[in-house]
Amino acid sequence: MEVKSCRNCRRLFNYISGPRLCQECKEELEKKFSEVKKFIEEHKNATVNQVSEEMEVSVGQINQWIREERLSFSEESGVLLQCEKCAAKIRTGRYCDACKVAFTRELSNVYKRDMANISRANEKKSEEDKMRFLGRK
Ligand SMILES: [Zn+2]
Ligand SMILES: [Zn+2]
């Protein structure tokens, strides 16, 4: 644990992980987030700039929430982002659906390989258990 100064209020606090914000500012930010989310749901045509002005949050903060996929703008709002991989137009997150599918496929291949290894190991283990069981008989 280290002591850092809060990005927002400059107070010193025990930093663990995540954004460099003290507990109070983090809670404030969460409160703000739910307000912003509600605002966007109620004002589907609002742009990032309008939301920023209405809600008194920085455009940077809103963009961060979008990148984290916590906020998404409707089609009507005209808010568009670019996929970080192929620059396709997206509405939330960092990657387009096609790139996400590609990532998931890569990941699931790794996962499948790992699972195959694990189940092989389990099979071996259950055979050993069986033998141990039979041996005890
Ligand atoms: Zn703070
Ligand atoms: Zn993409």
mmCIF file of C-alpha atoms and ligand atoms in Angstrom:
data_model
loop_
_atom_site.group_PDB
_atom_site.id
_atom_site.type_symbol
_atom_site.label_atom_id
_atom_site.label_comp_id
_atom_site.label_asym_id
_atom_site.label_seq_id
_atom_site.Cartn_x
_atom_site.Cartn_y
_atom_site.Cartn_z
ATOM 1 C CA MET A 1 0.000 0.000 0.000
ATOM 2 C CA GLU A 2 1.291 3.484 -0.742
ATOM 3 C CA VAL A 3 0.179 6.952 0.176
ATOM 4 C CA LYS A 4 -0.842 9.098 -2.764
ATOM 5 C CA SER A 5 -2.657 12.368 -3.189
ATOM 6 C CA CYS A 6 -6.163 12.171 -4.582
ATOM 7 C CA ARG A 7 -6.382 13.262 -8.224
ATOM 8 C CA ASN A 8 -9.531 15.163 -7.430
ATOM 9 C CA CYS A 9 -9.251 16.726 -3.967
ATOM 10 C CA ARG A 10 -5.454 16.432 -3.424
ATOM 11 C CA ARG A 11 -5.959 14.792 -0.055
ATOM 12 C CA LEU A 12 -3.498 12.059 0.907
ATOM 13 C CA PHE A 13 -4.927 8.573 1.079
ATOM 14 C CA ASN A 14 -3.854 4.921 1.082
ATOM 15 C CA TYR A 15 -3.732 3.929 -2.543
ATOM 16 C CA ILE A 16 -4.505 0.294 -3.415
ATOM 17 C CA SER A 17 -5.475 0.087 -7.084
ATOM 18 C CA GLY A 18 -7.618 1.590 -9.814
ATOM 19 C CA PRO A 19 -8.092 5.320 -10.360
ATOM 20 C CA ARG A 20 -6.050 7.570 -8.091
ATOM 21 C CA LEU A 21 -9.004 8.786 -6.068
ATOM 22 C CA CYS A 22 -9.667 8.772 -2.348
ATOM 23 C CA GLN A 23 -12.638 6.799 -1.058
ATOM 24 C CA GLU A 24 -14.849 9.873 -0.792
ATOM 25 C CA CYS A 25 -14.131 11.058 -4.310
ATOM 26 C CA LYS A 26 -14.657 7.537 -5.626
ATOM 27 C CA GLU A 27 -18.085 7.449 -4.031
ATOM 28 C CA GLU A 28 -18.835 10.894 -5.449
ATOM 29 C CA LEU A 29 -17.823 9.681 -8.865
ATOM 30 C CA GLU A 30 -20.031 6.596 -8.624
ATOM 31 C CA LYS A 31 -22.947 8.790 -7.649
ATOM 32 C CA LYS A 32 -22.203 11.027 -10.611
ATOM 33 C CA PHE A 33 -21.998 7.992 -12.842
ATOM 34 C CA SER A 34 -25.493 6.791 -11.999
ATOM 35 C CA GLU A 35 -26.834 10.302 -12.528
ATOM 36 C CA VAL A 36 -25.128 10.539 -15.906
ATOM 37 C CA LYS A 37 -26.361 7.103 -16.902
ATOM 38 C CA LYS A 38 -29.898 8.054 -15.999
ATOM 39 C CA PHE A 39 -29.574 11.325 -17.872
ATOM 40 C CA ILE A 40 -28.430 9.532 -21.015
ATOM 41 C CA GLU A 41 -31.295 7.065 -20.776
ATOM 42 C CA GLU A 42 -33.746 9.931 -20.507
ATOM 43 C CA HIS A 43 -32.100 12.039 -23.184
ATOM 44 C CA LYS A 44 -31.276 9.647 -25.942
ATOM 45 C CA ASN A 45 -30.327 12.403 -28.364
ATOM 46 C CA ALA A 46 -27.806 14.081 -26.081
ATOM 47 C CA THR A 47 -24.238 14.298 -27.334
ATOM 48 C CA VAL A 48 -21.182 13.846 -25.129
ATOM 49 C CA ASN A 49 -20.753 17.630 -24.963
ATOM 50 C CA GLN A 50 -24.351 18.186 -23.895
ATOM 51 C CA VAL A 51 -24.101 15.520 -21.236
ATOM 52 C CA SER A 52 -20.849 17.038 -20.031
ATOM 53 C CA GLU A 53 -22.426 20.496 -19.745
ATOM 54 C CA GLU A 54 -25.699 19.347 -18.217
ATOM 55 C CA MET A 55 -24.122 17.008 -15.704
ATOM 56 C CA GLU A 56 -20.935 18.972 -15.002
ATOM 57 C CA VAL A 57 -18.648 16.082 -15.795
ATOM 58 C CA SER A 58 -15.644 16.353 -18.047
ATOM 59 C CA VAL A 59 -15.819 14.964 -21.572
ATOM 60 C CA GLY A 60 -12.733 12.931 -20.675
ATOM 61 C CA GLN A 61 -14.559 11.277 -17.801
ATOM 62 C CA ILE A 62 -17.538 10.430 -19.998
ATOM 63 C CA ASN A 63 -15.236 8.979 -22.630
ATOM 64 C CA GLN A 64 -13.548 6.885 -19.980
ATOM 65 C CA TRP A 65 -16.892 5.450 -18.906
ATOM 66 C CA ILE A 66 -17.681 4.670 -22.527
ATOM 67 C CA ARG A 67 -14.338 2.935 -22.944
ATOM 68 C CA GLU A 68 -15.085 0.905 -19.838
ATOM 69 C CA GLU A 69 -18.414 -0.037 -21.473
ATOM 70 C CA ARG A 70 -20.293 1.370 -18.542
ATOM 71 C CA LEU A 71 -22.012 3.967 -20.681
ATOM 72 C CA SER A 72 -23.336 3.615 -24.163
ATOM 73 C CA PHE A 73 -24.947 6.166 -26.393
ATOM 74 C CA SER A 74 -27.916 5.448 -28.597
ATOM 75 C CA GLU A 75 -27.848 5.586 -32.363
ATOM 76 C CA GLU A 76 -29.852 8.833 -32.329
ATOM 77 C CA SER A 77 -27.208 10.661 -30.318
ATOM 78 C CA GLY A 78 -24.746 10.358 -33.190
ATOM 79 C CA VAL A 79 -21.973 9.571 -30.720
ATOM 80 C CA LEU A 80 -19.464 7.328 -32.409
ATOM 81 C CA LEU A 81 -16.173 5.855 -31.380
ATOM 82 C CA GLN A 82 -13.556 4.005 -33.311
ATOM 83 C CA CYS A 83 -12.507 0.424 -32.744
ATOM 84 C CA GLU A 84 -8.928 0.533 -31.477
ATOM 85 C CA LYS A 85 -7.997 -2.321 -33.737
ATOM 86 C CA CYS A 86 -9.658 -1.761 -37.096
ATOM 87 C CA ALA A 87 -11.106 1.777 -36.675
ATOM 88 C CA ALA A 88 -14.659 0.615 -37.375
ATOM 89 C CA LYS A 89 -17.406 2.838 -35.924
ATOM 90 C CA ILE A 90 -18.642 1.639 -32.542
ATOM 91 C CA ARG A 91 -20.892 2.994 -29.799
ATOM 92 C CA THR A 92 -19.316 1.682 -26.642
ATOM 93 C CA GLY A 93 -16.193 -0.026 -25.410
ATOM 94 C CA ARG A 94 -12.881 -0.156 -27.231
ATOM 95 C CA TYR A 95 -13.395 -2.691 -29.999
ATOM 96 C CA CYS A 96 -16.028 -3.451 -32.624
ATOM 97 C CA ASP A 97 -18.061 -6.657 -32.428
ATOM 98 C CA ALA A 98 -16.013 -8.354 -35.150
ATOM 99 C CA CYS A 99 -12.746 -7.708 -33.304
ATOM 100 C CA LYS A 100 -14.329 -8.781 -30.030
ATOM 101 C CA VAL A 101 -15.454 -12.068 -31.595
ATOM 102 C CA ALA A 102 -11.933 -12.580 -32.942
ATOM 103 C CA PHE A 103 -10.483 -11.919 -29.476
ATOM 104 C CA THR A 104 -12.946 -14.271 -27.825
ATOM 105 C CA ARG A 105 -12.124 -16.965 -30.336
ATOM 106 C CA GLU A 106 -8.423 -16.587 -29.599
ATOM 107 C CA LEU A 107 -9.097 -16.646 -25.886
ATOM 108 C CA SER A 108 -11.423 -19.636 -26.067
ATOM 109 C CA ASN A 109 -8.812 -21.581 -28.035
ATOM 110 C CA VAL A 110 -6.372 -21.014 -25.217
ATOM 111 C CA TYR A 111 -9.120 -21.867 -22.752
ATOM 112 C CA LYS A 112 -10.022 -25.085 -24.575
ATOM 113 C CA ARG A 113 -6.401 -26.145 -24.644
ATOM 114 C CA ASP A 114 -6.095 -25.490 -20.922
ATOM 115 C CA MET A 115 -9.342 -27.307 -20.194
ATOM 116 C CA ALA A 116 -8.172 -30.311 -22.206
ATOM 117 C CA ASN A 117 -5.026 -30.408 -20.121
ATOM 118 C CA ILE A 118 -6.990 -30.102 -16.907
ATOM 119 C CA SER A 119 -9.514 -32.804 -17.828
ATOM 120 C CA ARG A 120 -6.660 -35.114 -18.842
ATOM 121 C CA ALA A 121 -5.060 -34.482 -15.477
ATOM 122 C CA ASN A 122 -8.400 -35.121 -13.732
ATOM 123 C CA GLU A 123 -8.930 -38.376 -15.603
ATOM 124 C CA LYS A 124 -5.544 -39.564 -14.527
ATOM 125 C CA LYS A 125 -6.303 -38.521 -10.973
ATOM 126 C CA SER A 126 -9.711 -40.254 -10.877
ATOM 127 C CA GLU A 127 -8.109 -43.442 -12.150
ATOM 128 C CA GLU A 128 -5.573 -43.211 -9.409
ATOM 129 C CA ASP A 129 -8.409 -42.645 -6.933
ATOM 130 C CA LYS A 130 -10.223 -45.675 -8.290
ATOM 131 C CA MET A 131 -7.145 -47.804 -7.935
ATOM 132 C CA ARG A 132 -6.592 -46.530 -4.461
ATOM 133 C CA PHE A 133 -10.237 -47.361 -3.683
ATOM 134 C CA LEU A 134 -9.974 -50.826 -5.164
ATOM 135 C CA GLY A 135 -6.693 -51.388 -3.415
ATOM 136 C CA ARG A 136 -8.279 -50.613 -0.086
ATOM 137 C CA LYS A 137 -11.013 -53.184 -0.642
HETATM 138 ZN ZN ZN B 1 -10.452 12.880 -3.052
HETATM 139 ZN ZN ZN B 2 -12.587 -3.706 -34.946
#
